[in-house]
Amino acid sequence: MTIVVTGATGHLGRLTVDSLLARGVAASDIRAAGRSADRLAPLAALGVQTAVIDFEQPETLAAAFSGADAVLLVSGSDIGKRVAQHRNAIEAAEAAGVSRLVYTSAPKATDTDLVLAPEHKATEELLAASSLAVTILRNNWYTENYVGLIEQAEATGELVGSAGTGRVASASRKDYAEAAAVVLIESGHEGAVYELSGDTAWTFDELAATIGALVGREVVYRSVTAEEHASILSGAGLDEGTVGFVVALDGNIRDGALADATSTLSGLIGRPTTPLAQGLAEAREAQAAA
C-alpha cells in the first residue's frame, strides 16, 4: 500500500507523515509530496519516498500519484487559487486510479459563513462529482494559530479582538494529523464527512488567562467593536486585506462558526485532544527551537 501525503513540507502534512510512521506504516510505503526538495530531504533520509509537486503543474501530480492507493490532499495555502489547484489534484488522482482520497476541509464547509469556507465548499463539490472514494476531514481551528499572540500579550498584558464572547473549539495540529493518519490507514471511512474539533471550546477571556499563566503575568482580553478592531490593526501597519480577514474571522467566531466541540476527533485518535494550555506551550517551544 502506497500512501501519498501532499503538503508534506508544511506543518500538517509533516505531522501526518510522522503519525503514519508512529502507527507502524513502513517508510517505504509513504510518499511525501511537497514543493521543496530541500525540505523533503529529511524525510527521504528516513526512507520515505519523496516527490516534488506543484499544484499548478499537473504533470508533477501525475508522477506523485502514480501507483498510490490513498492520497491525503492537504488543502493548499494559496488563497484564491485553491479551487483550481485542488481540481488538478483530484483529476490527477482519478487518472492515476487512486482508491481513496482524504481532504482537509473547513468546519461545516457547505453550510457556514466562515470566511475561509468558500474554496473548501467548492472543493468538496468537485470531490462529490468525482469517481473517487472520499473522506472529508473538516478541521476546526488550530491552537497554533494563536501562538503569535503570546509575545504581544506578554509585552502589553492584553489581547485585543472583536470576537466578543464567541468560542473556539481548537485542537493542536498533531491531533488533526493523527486523525488523518487513522483514516488513511483504516478502511471503512469512505464517504464519511467528519467534523473535527477539540474536546472543549474556549473563550478569548480563557485564552488570555491561559497565555497569562504561560508567560507569568496577568493578561486580559479587551473586546472591541469590529470597526475599532480594524482601526487598531491598520494603525499597527497591517495591510487592508489582512485587516479584513482578521476582522471577518473574529466576526465568524463571535457568531459561533468555530464553537462546536465534538468528540469525533478524540474518538478517531483514541485519546483526548490536546488541551489549550499544552498546545500553546508546545507551539511556543517549537517556534523557539525553529
C-alpha atoms as a printed R data frame, in Angstrom:
    type eleno elety resid chain resno       x      y       z
1   ATOM     1    CA   MET     A     1   0.000  0.000   0.000
2   ATOM     2    CA   THR     A     2   1.379  3.405  -1.013
3   ATOM     3    CA   ILE     A     3   0.076  6.463   0.829
4   ATOM     4    CA   VAL     A     4   0.754  9.904  -0.650
5   ATOM     5    CA   VAL     A     5   0.745 12.915   1.674
6   ATOM     6    CA   THR     A     6   0.649 16.281  -0.076
7   ATOM     7    CA   GLY     A     7   1.823 19.368   1.766
8   ATOM     8    CA   ALA     A     8   4.466 17.221   3.441
9   ATOM     9    CA   THR     A     9   6.817 20.195   3.756
10  ATOM    10    CA   GLY     A    10   4.167 22.068   5.758
11  ATOM    11    CA   HIS     A    11   3.174 21.610   9.379
12  ATOM    12    CA   LEU     A    12   0.102 19.399   9.000
13  ATOM    13    CA   GLY     A    13   1.491 17.235   6.214
14  ATOM    14    CA   ARG     A    14   4.767 16.596   8.004
15  ATOM    15    CA   LEU     A    15   2.970 15.721  11.230
16  ATOM    16    CA   THR     A    16   0.775 13.304   9.293
17  ATOM    17    CA   VAL     A    17   3.853 11.542   7.923
18  ATOM    18    CA   ASP     A    18   5.232 11.348  11.460
19  ATOM    19    CA   SER     A    19   1.951  9.882  12.691
20  ATOM    20    CA   LEU     A    20   1.863  7.280   9.911
21  ATOM    21    CA   LEU     A    21   5.363  6.185  10.868
22  ATOM    22    CA   ALA     A    22   4.437  6.094  14.553
23  ATOM    23    CA   ARG     A    23   1.471  3.874  13.724
24  ATOM    24    CA   GLY     A    24   3.702  1.339  12.040
25  ATOM    25    CA   VAL     A    25   3.438  2.233   8.368
26  ATOM    26    CA   ALA     A    26   6.707  1.379   6.641
27  ATOM    27    CA   ALA     A    27   8.628  4.433   5.495
28  ATOM    28    CA   SER     A    28   8.907  2.912   2.020
29  ATOM    29    CA   ASP     A    29   5.092  2.822   1.806
30  ATOM    30    CA   ILE     A    30   4.787  6.581   2.330
31  ATOM    31    CA   ARG     A    31   5.328  9.123  -0.444
32  ATOM    32    CA   ALA     A    32   5.784 12.645   0.900
33  ATOM    33    CA   ALA     A    33   4.950 15.300  -1.680
34  ATOM    34    CA   GLY     A    34   5.763 18.985  -1.412
35  ATOM    35    CA   ARG     A    35   7.130 21.990  -3.235
36  ATOM    36    CA   SER     A    36  10.693 21.936  -1.926
37  ATOM    37    CA   ALA     A    37  13.184 19.146  -2.499
38  ATOM    38    CA   ASP     A    38  15.379 20.587   0.249
39  ATOM    39    CA   ARG     A    39  12.563 20.432   2.792
40  ATOM    40    CA   LEU     A    40  11.672 16.905   1.708
41  ATOM    41    CA   ALA     A    41  15.261 15.729   2.202
42  ATOM    42    CA   PRO     A    42  14.907 14.940   5.949
43  ATOM    43    CA   LEU     A    43  12.012 12.622   5.132
44  ATOM    44    CA   ALA     A    44  13.986 10.955   2.372
45  ATOM    45    CA   ALA     A    45  16.713 10.325   4.947
46  ATOM    46    CA   LEU     A    46  14.138  8.338   6.948
47  ATOM    47    CA   GLY     A    47  13.457  6.114   3.947
48  ATOM    48    CA   VAL     A    48  10.233  7.855   2.930
49  ATOM    49    CA   GLN     A    49   9.579  8.202  -0.792
50  ATOM    50    CA   THR     A    50   9.512 11.861  -1.860
51  ATOM    51    CA   ALA     A    51   8.063 13.772  -4.800
52  ATOM    52    CA   VAL     A    52   8.331 17.442  -5.683
53  ATOM    53    CA   ILE     A    53   4.921 18.725  -6.776
54  ATOM    54    CA   ASP     A    54   3.301 21.937  -7.893
55  ATOM    55    CA   PHE     A    55  -0.494 22.024  -7.892
56  ATOM    56    CA   GLU     A    56  -0.339 24.273 -10.955
57  ATOM    57    CA   GLN     A    57   1.758 21.724 -12.876
58  ATOM    58    CA   PRO     A    58  -0.473 18.643 -13.336
59  ATOM    59    CA   GLU     A    59   2.375 16.534 -14.692
60  ATOM    60    CA   THR     A    60   4.078 16.670 -11.278
61  ATOM    61    CA   LEU     A    61   0.886 15.442  -9.640
62  ATOM    62    CA   ALA     A    62   0.564 12.584 -12.127
63  ATOM    63    CA   ALA     A    63   4.045 11.372 -11.229
64  ATOM    64    CA   ALA     A    64   3.477 11.763  -7.476
65  ATOM    65    CA   PHE     A    65   0.157  9.900  -7.505
66  ATOM    66    CA   SER     A    66   1.250  7.069  -9.786
67  ATOM    67    CA   GLY     A    67   0.671  3.720  -8.099
68  ATOM    68    CA   ALA     A    68  -0.831  5.294  -4.995
69  ATOM    69    CA   ASP     A    69  -3.586  3.561  -3.051
70  ATOM    70    CA   ALA     A    70  -4.529  6.543  -0.890
71  ATOM    71    CA   VAL     A    71  -3.849 10.277  -1.087
72  ATOM    72    CA   LEU     A    72  -4.105 12.915   1.613
73  ATOM    73    CA   LEU     A    73  -4.903 16.196  -0.107
74  ATOM    74    CA   VAL     A    74  -3.916 18.850   2.401
75  ATOM    75    CA   SER     A    75  -5.717 21.998   1.299
76  ATOM    76    CA   GLY     A    76  -3.389 24.451  -0.417
77  ATOM    77    CA   SER     A    77  -2.182 27.694   1.111
78  ATOM    78    CA   ASP     A    78  -2.648 29.935  -1.937
79  ATOM    79    CA   ILE     A    79  -5.965 31.542  -1.025
80  ATOM    80    CA   GLY     A    80  -7.849 32.498  -4.162
81  ATOM    81    CA   LYS     A    81  -6.131 29.817  -6.244
82  ATOM    82    CA   ARG     A    82  -7.037 26.733  -4.268
83  ATOM    83    CA   VAL     A    83 -10.084 25.556  -6.202
84  ATOM    84    CA   ALA     A    84  -8.177 25.299  -9.477
85  ATOM    85    CA   GLN     A    85  -5.228 23.695  -7.717
86  ATOM    86    CA   HIS     A    86  -7.418 21.171  -5.943
87  ATOM    87    CA   ARG     A    87  -9.169 20.382  -9.224
88  ATOM    88    CA   ASN     A    88  -5.807 19.497 -10.718
89  ATOM    89    CA   ALA     A    89  -5.068 17.191  -7.792
90  ATOM    90    CA   ILE     A    90  -8.467 15.498  -7.971
91  ATOM    91    CA   GLU     A    91  -8.173 14.904 -11.704
92  ATOM    92    CA   ALA     A    92  -4.643 13.543 -11.272
93  ATOM    93    CA   ALA     A    93  -5.838 11.165  -8.546
94  ATOM    94    CA   GLU     A    94  -8.652  9.923 -10.785
95  ATOM    95    CA   ALA     A    95  -6.285  9.415 -13.717
96  ATOM    96    CA   ALA     A    96  -3.832  7.538 -11.507
97  ATOM    97    CA   GLY     A    97  -6.530  5.154 -10.276
98  ATOM    98    CA   VAL     A    98  -6.172  6.190  -6.636
99  ATOM    99    CA   SER     A    99  -8.514  4.142  -4.459
100 ATOM   100    CA   ARG     A   100  -9.158  6.722  -1.732
101 ATOM   101    CA   LEU     A   101  -8.666 10.437  -1.257
102 ATOM   102    CA   VAL     A   102  -8.783 12.228   2.097
103 ATOM   103    CA   TYR     A   103  -9.262 16.002   2.048
104 ATOM   104    CA   THR     A   104  -8.698 18.537   4.844
105 ATOM   105    CA   SER     A   105 -11.610 20.952   4.732
106 ATOM   106    CA   ALA     A   106 -13.194 23.621   6.966
107 ATOM   107    CA   PRO     A   107 -15.891 23.344   9.649
108 ATOM   108    CA   LYS     A   108 -19.364 22.930   8.136
109 ATOM   109    CA   ALA     A   109 -17.820 23.925   4.820
110 ATOM   110    CA   THR     A   110 -21.007 23.620   2.787
111 ATOM   111    CA   ASP     A   111 -23.209 25.491   5.278
112 ATOM   112    CA   THR     A   112 -21.323 28.300   7.006
113 ATOM   113    CA   ASP     A   113 -20.404 31.966   6.661
114 ATOM   114    CA   LEU     A   114 -16.817 31.238   7.740
115 ATOM   115    CA   VAL     A   115 -14.533 33.489   5.729
116 ATOM   116    CA   LEU     A   116 -12.313 30.574   4.690
117 ATOM   117    CA   ALA     A   117 -15.119 28.210   3.685
118 ATOM   118    CA   PRO     A   118 -15.991 29.054   0.037
119 ATOM   119    CA   GLU     A   119 -12.932 27.390  -1.531
120 ATOM   120    CA   HIS     A   120 -13.416 24.346   0.672
121 ATOM   121    CA   LYS     A   121 -17.078 24.132  -0.292
122 ATOM   122    CA   ALA     A   122 -16.150 24.296  -3.977
123 ATOM   123    CA   THR     A   123 -13.526 21.584  -3.470
124 ATOM   124    CA   GLU     A   124 -15.976 19.323  -1.662
125 ATOM   125    CA   GLU     A   125 -18.363 19.745  -4.607
126 ATOM   126    CA   LEU     A   126 -15.589 18.735  -7.012
127 ATOM   127    CA   LEU     A   127 -14.878 15.666  -4.912
128 ATOM   128    CA   ALA     A   128 -18.564 14.730  -4.779
129 ATOM   129    CA   ALA     A   129 -18.703 14.867  -8.568
130 ATOM   130    CA   SER     A   130 -15.539 12.765  -8.968
131 ATOM   131    CA   SER     A   131 -15.217  8.992  -9.214
132 ATOM   132    CA   LEU     A   132 -13.052  8.828  -6.093
133 ATOM   133    CA   ALA     A   133 -13.879  7.250  -2.734
134 ATOM   134    CA   VAL     A   134 -13.551 10.291  -0.494
135 ATOM   135    CA   THR     A   135 -13.215 11.087   3.198
136 ATOM   136    CA   ILE     A   136 -13.657 14.707   4.288
137 ATOM   137    CA   LEU     A   137 -11.909 15.949   7.431
138 ATOM   138    CA   ARG     A   138 -13.468 19.278   8.379
139 ATOM   139    CA   ASN     A   139 -10.799 20.587  10.726
140 ATOM   140    CA   ASN     A   140 -11.745 23.278  13.213
141 ATOM   141    CA   TRP     A   141  -9.192 25.926  14.170
142 ATOM   142    CA   TYR     A   142  -5.597 25.077  15.044
143 ATOM   143    CA   THR     A   143  -4.411 26.101  18.517
144 ATOM   144    CA   GLU     A   144  -1.073 27.022  16.908
145 ATOM   145    CA   ASN     A   145  -2.798 29.896  15.106
146 ATOM   146    CA   TYR     A   146  -2.689 31.825  18.388
147 ATOM   147    CA   VAL     A   147   0.941 31.328  19.338
148 ATOM   148    CA   GLY     A   148   1.769 34.612  17.597
149 ATOM   149    CA   LEU     A   149  -0.303 36.465  20.185
150 ATOM   150    CA   ILE     A   150   1.821 35.302  23.104
151 ATOM   151    CA   GLU     A   151   4.665 37.791  22.634
152 ATOM   152    CA   GLN     A   152   2.240 40.685  22.228
153 ATOM   153    CA   ALA     A   153   0.290 39.652  25.303
154 ATOM   154    CA   GLU     A   154   3.466 39.278  27.359
155 ATOM   155    CA   ALA     A   155   4.524 42.799  26.411
156 ATOM   156    CA   THR     A   156   1.174 44.578  26.802
157 ATOM   157    CA   GLY     A   157  -0.802 42.453  29.248
158 ATOM   158    CA   GLU     A   158  -3.767 42.240  26.927
159 ATOM   159    CA   LEU     A   159  -5.278 40.599  23.884
160 ATOM   160    CA   VAL     A   160  -7.385 42.805  21.662
161 ATOM   161    CA   GLY     A   161 -10.102 41.450  19.393
162 ATOM   162    CA   SER     A   162 -13.678 41.695  18.204
163 ATOM   163    CA   ALA     A   163 -14.746 38.080  18.776
164 ATOM   164    CA   GLY     A   164 -16.832 39.076  21.810
165 ATOM   165    CA   THR     A   165 -17.857 36.061  23.868
166 ATOM   166    CA   GLY     A   166 -17.503 33.686  20.908
167 ATOM   167    CA   ARG     A   167 -15.898 30.311  21.499
168 ATOM   168    CA   VAL     A   168 -13.249 28.359  19.568
169 ATOM   169    CA   ALA     A   169 -13.102 24.552  19.717
170 ATOM   170    CA   SER     A   170  -9.470 24.359  18.664
171 ATOM   171    CA   ALA     A   171  -7.117 21.403  18.746
172 ATOM   172    CA   SER     A   172  -3.409 21.037  18.018
173 ATOM   173    CA   ARG     A   173  -2.165 20.210  14.532
174 ATOM   174    CA   LYS     A   174  -0.784 16.934  15.833
175 ATOM   175    CA   ASP     A   175  -4.331 15.916  16.795
176 ATOM   176    CA   TYR     A   176  -5.686 16.598  13.315
177 ATOM   177    CA   ALA     A   177  -2.642 14.965  11.716
178 ATOM   178    CA   GLU     A   178  -3.166 11.820  13.757
179 ATOM   179    CA   ALA     A   179  -6.809 11.688  12.624
180 ATOM   180    CA   ALA     A   180  -5.656 11.973   9.013
181 ATOM   181    CA   ALA     A   181  -3.254  9.073   9.554
182 ATOM   182    CA   VAL     A   182  -6.018  6.952  11.081
183 ATOM   183    CA   VAL     A   183  -8.411  7.365   8.156
184 ATOM   184    CA   LEU     A   184  -5.612  6.805   5.658
185 ATOM   185    CA   ILE     A   185  -4.653  3.504   7.293
186 ATOM   186    CA   GLU     A   186  -8.058  2.148   8.227
187 ATOM   187    CA   SER     A   187 -10.847  1.019   5.922
188 ATOM   188    CA   GLY     A   188 -14.457  1.970   6.485
189 ATOM   189    CA   HIS     A   189 -14.084  5.749   6.292
190 ATOM   190    CA   GLU     A   190 -15.068  6.030   2.631
191 ATOM   191    CA   GLY     A   191 -17.850  8.562   2.117
192 ATOM   192    CA   ALA     A   192 -17.544  9.942   5.639
193 ATOM   193    CA   VAL     A   193 -17.591 13.646   6.471
194 ATOM   194    CA   TYR     A   194 -16.037 14.222   9.884
195 ATOM   195    CA   GLU     A   195 -16.487 17.491  11.800
196 ATOM   196    CA   LEU     A   196 -13.288 17.546  13.849
197 ATOM   197    CA   SER     A   197 -12.600 19.806  16.810
198 ATOM   198    CA   GLY     A   198 -11.042 19.977  20.212
199 ATOM   199    CA   ASP     A   199 -12.933 18.411  23.089
200 ATOM   200    CA   THR     A   200 -13.528 21.836  24.669
201 ATOM   201    CA   ALA     A   201 -14.440 25.234  23.233
202 ATOM   202    CA   TRP     A   202 -12.798 28.214  24.924
203 ATOM   203    CA   THR     A   203 -13.492 31.953  25.045
204 ATOM   204    CA   PHE     A   204 -10.956 34.707  24.497
205 ATOM   205    CA   ASP     A   205 -11.107 35.527  28.200
206 ATOM   206    CA   GLU     A   206  -9.946 31.947  28.777
207 ATOM   207    CA   LEU     A   207  -7.298 32.295  26.058
208 ATOM   208    CA   ALA     A   208  -5.973 35.448  27.738
209 ATOM   209    CA   ALA     A   209  -5.846 33.751  31.138
210 ATOM   210    CA   THR     A   210  -4.096 30.719  29.641
211 ATOM   211    CA   ILE     A   211  -1.468 32.900  27.971
212 ATOM   212    CA   GLY     A   212  -1.053 34.832  31.225
213 ATOM   213    CA   ALA     A   213  -0.273 31.632  33.089
214 ATOM   214    CA   LEU     A   214   2.184 30.666  30.364
215 ATOM   215    CA   VAL     A   215   4.126 33.951  30.421
216 ATOM   216    CA   GLY     A   216   3.816 34.593  34.153
217 ATOM   217    CA   ARG     A   217   1.824 37.827  34.157
218 ATOM   218    CA   GLU     A   218  -1.797 38.902  34.103
219 ATOM   219    CA   VAL     A   219  -3.238 39.053  30.610
220 ATOM   220    CA   VAL     A   220  -6.786 40.262  29.920
221 ATOM   221    CA   TYR     A   221  -8.949 40.233  26.817
222 ATOM   222    CA   ARG     A   222 -10.057 43.676  25.611
223 ATOM   223    CA   SER     A   223 -13.149 43.247  23.487
224 ATOM   224    CA   VAL     A   224 -13.686 45.970  20.880
225 ATOM   225    CA   THR     A   225 -16.103 46.547  18.029
226 ATOM   226    CA   ALA     A   226 -15.272 45.368  14.527
227 ATOM   227    CA   GLU     A   227 -14.687 48.980  13.485
228 ATOM   228    CA   GLU     A   228 -12.361 49.643  16.400
229 ATOM   229    CA   HIS     A   229 -10.537 46.389  15.694
230 ATOM   230    CA   ALA     A   230  -9.983 47.323  12.048
231 ATOM   231    CA   SER     A   231  -8.643 50.722  13.082
232 ATOM   232    CA   ILE     A   232  -6.248 49.189  15.623
233 ATOM   233    CA   LEU     A   233  -4.923 46.662  13.103
234 ATOM   234    CA   SER     A   234  -4.497 49.306  10.403
235 ATOM   235    CA   GLY     A   235  -2.661 51.510  12.876
236 ATOM   236    CA   ALA     A   236  -0.305 48.609  13.592
237 ATOM   237    CA   GLY     A   237   0.660 48.530   9.920
238 ATOM   238    CA   LEU     A   238  -1.347 45.575   8.631
239 ATOM   239    CA   ASP     A   239  -2.451 45.754   5.015
240 ATOM   240    CA   GLU     A   240  -6.104 46.135   4.086
241 ATOM   241    CA   GLY     A   241  -6.563 42.503   3.040
242 ATOM   242    CA   THR     A   242  -5.135 41.145   6.293
243 ATOM   243    CA   VAL     A   243  -7.206 43.576   8.354
244 ATOM   244    CA   GLY     A   244 -10.363 42.499   6.545
245 ATOM   245    CA   PHE     A   245  -9.587 38.830   7.062
246 ATOM   246    CA   VAL     A   246  -8.825 39.116  10.785
247 ATOM   247    CA   VAL     A   247 -11.915 41.208  11.484
248 ATOM   248    CA   ALA     A   248 -14.120 38.886   9.418
249 ATOM   249    CA   LEU     A   249 -12.735 35.847  11.246
250 ATOM   250    CA   ASP     A   250 -13.403 37.417  14.642
251 ATOM   251    CA   GLY     A   251 -16.921 38.130  13.418
252 ATOM   252    CA   ASN     A   252 -17.315 34.470  12.466
253 ATOM   253    CA   ILE     A   253 -16.123 33.441  15.921
254 ATOM   254    CA   ARG     A   254 -18.475 35.949  17.549
255 ATOM   255    CA   ASP     A   255 -21.309 34.348  15.565
256 ATOM   256    CA   GLY     A   256 -20.349 30.827  16.678
257 ATOM   257    CA   ALA     A   257 -18.767 29.460  13.484
258 ATOM   258    CA   LEU     A   258 -15.936 27.723  15.384
259 ATOM   259    CA   ALA     A   259 -17.752 26.973  18.645
260 ATOM   260    CA   ASP     A   260 -18.966 23.406  18.174
261 ATOM   261    CA   ALA     A   261 -16.915 20.966  20.246
262 ATOM   262    CA   THR     A   262 -17.485 17.306  19.447
263 ATOM   263    CA   SER     A   263 -15.858 14.044  20.475
264 ATOM   264    CA   THR     A   264 -15.315 12.936  16.875
265 ATOM   265    CA   LEU     A   265 -11.628 13.842  16.753
266 ATOM   266    CA   SER     A   266 -10.777 12.289  20.125
267 ATOM   267    CA   GLY     A   267 -12.763  9.225  19.095
268 ATOM   268    CA   LEU     A   268 -10.730  8.789  15.922
269 ATOM   269    CA   ILE     A   269  -7.364  9.192  17.616
270 ATOM   270    CA   GLY     A   270  -8.272  7.226  20.729
271 ATOM   271    CA   ARG     A   271  -7.289  9.876  23.259
272 ATOM   272    CA   PRO     A   272  -8.400 13.329  24.441
273 ATOM   273    CA   THR     A   273  -7.422 16.227  22.212
274 ATOM   274    CA   THR     A   274  -4.531 18.419  23.341
275 ATOM   275    CA   PRO     A   275  -5.689 20.991  25.949
276 ATOM   276    CA   LEU     A   276  -5.301 24.676  25.075
277 ATOM   277    CA   ALA     A   277  -2.540 25.354  27.606
278 ATOM   278    CA   GLN     A   278  -0.486 22.362  26.498
279 ATOM   279    CA   GLY     A   279  -0.990 23.141  22.814
280 ATOM   280    CA   LEU     A   280   0.147 26.750  23.214
281 ATOM   281    CA   ALA     A   281   3.161 25.753  25.330
282 ATOM   282    CA   GLU     A   282   4.264 23.129  22.810
283 ATOM   283    CA   ALA     A   283   3.782 25.512  19.891
284 ATOM   284    CA   ARG     A   284   5.788 28.192  21.647
285 ATOM   285    CA   GLU     A   285   8.622 25.759  22.321
286 ATOM   286    CA   ALA     A   286   8.591 24.581  18.698
287 ATOM   287    CA   GLN     A   287   8.683 28.176  17.458
288 ATOM   288    CA   ALA     A   288  11.632 28.987  19.715
289 ATOM   289    CA   ALA     A   289  13.513 25.897  18.510
290 ATOM   290    CA   ALA     A   290  12.936 26.629  14.821
